[in-house]
Coordinates of C-alpha atoms in Angstrom, one line a residue:
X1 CA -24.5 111.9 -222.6
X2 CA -27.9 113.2 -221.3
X3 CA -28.5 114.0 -217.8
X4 CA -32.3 114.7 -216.7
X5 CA -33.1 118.3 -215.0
X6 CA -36.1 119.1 -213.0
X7 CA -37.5 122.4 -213.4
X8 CA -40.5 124.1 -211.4
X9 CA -43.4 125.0 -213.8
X10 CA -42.0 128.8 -214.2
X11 CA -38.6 127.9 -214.1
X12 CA -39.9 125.1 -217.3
X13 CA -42.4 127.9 -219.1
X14 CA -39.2 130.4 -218.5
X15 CA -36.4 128.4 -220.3
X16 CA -38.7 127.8 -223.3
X17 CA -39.9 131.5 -223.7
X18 CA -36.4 132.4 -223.3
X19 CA -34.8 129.6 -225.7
X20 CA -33.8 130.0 -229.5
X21 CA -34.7 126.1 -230.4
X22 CA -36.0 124.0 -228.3
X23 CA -35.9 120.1 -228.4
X24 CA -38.2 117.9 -226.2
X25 CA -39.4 114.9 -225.7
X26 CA -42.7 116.1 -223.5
X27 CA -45.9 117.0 -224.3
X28 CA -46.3 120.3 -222.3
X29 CA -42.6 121.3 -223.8
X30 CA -44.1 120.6 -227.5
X31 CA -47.2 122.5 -226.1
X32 CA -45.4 125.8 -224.6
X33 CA -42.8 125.8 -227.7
X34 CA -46.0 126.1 -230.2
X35 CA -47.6 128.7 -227.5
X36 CA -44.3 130.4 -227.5
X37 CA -43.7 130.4 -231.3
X38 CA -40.5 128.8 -230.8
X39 CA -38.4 126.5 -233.1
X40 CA -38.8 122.8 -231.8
X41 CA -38.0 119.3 -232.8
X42 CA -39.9 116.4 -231.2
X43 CA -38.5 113.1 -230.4
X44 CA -39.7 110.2 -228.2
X45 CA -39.3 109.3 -225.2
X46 CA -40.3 105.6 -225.1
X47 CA -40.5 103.1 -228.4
X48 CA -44.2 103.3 -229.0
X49 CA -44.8 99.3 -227.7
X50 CA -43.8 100.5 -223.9
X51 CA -46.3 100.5 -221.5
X52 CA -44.8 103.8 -219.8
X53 CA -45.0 105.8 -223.6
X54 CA -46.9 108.8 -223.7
X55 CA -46.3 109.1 -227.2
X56 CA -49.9 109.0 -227.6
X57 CA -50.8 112.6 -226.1
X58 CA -47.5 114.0 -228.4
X59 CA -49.4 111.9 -231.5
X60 CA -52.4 113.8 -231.2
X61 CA -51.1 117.1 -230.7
X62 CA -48.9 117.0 -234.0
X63 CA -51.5 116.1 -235.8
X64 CA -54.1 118.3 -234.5
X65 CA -51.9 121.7 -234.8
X66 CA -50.0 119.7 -238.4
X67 CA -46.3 119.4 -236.5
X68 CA -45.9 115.7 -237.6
X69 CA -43.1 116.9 -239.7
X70 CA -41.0 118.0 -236.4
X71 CA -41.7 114.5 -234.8
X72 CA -38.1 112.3 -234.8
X73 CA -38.1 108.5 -233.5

């Protein structure tokens, strides 16, 4: 079962610096992880056919920085 937490930003940027793995289904996680040098997975949050998907933004980034092979669906 997954519950969803909100976070301030320096709480968010905190628990990712501070993390051993980090899995995420966000853009600025996947963004801070990288930053961070962290271990990450990346997984969606929408199917890629929903209007509200911002798989998109995630898309780009993994293939600008080469991480498509941390993306899961």
């Amino acid at each position: 079962e997954f519950r969803r937490v909100l976070f301030r930003s320096a709480e968010f940027v905190n628990l990712i610096r501070n993390a051993k793995y980090i899995f995420t289904d966000s853009f600025h996680g996947s963004v801070f992880s990288m930053l961070y040098k962290k271990q990450f997975s990346i997984f969606n949050r929408y199917s890629n056919d929903s209007v509200s998907s911002k798989n998109s933004r995630i898309d780009s980034f993994c293939e600008t920085y080469g991480l498509n092979d941390r993306r899961f669906s």
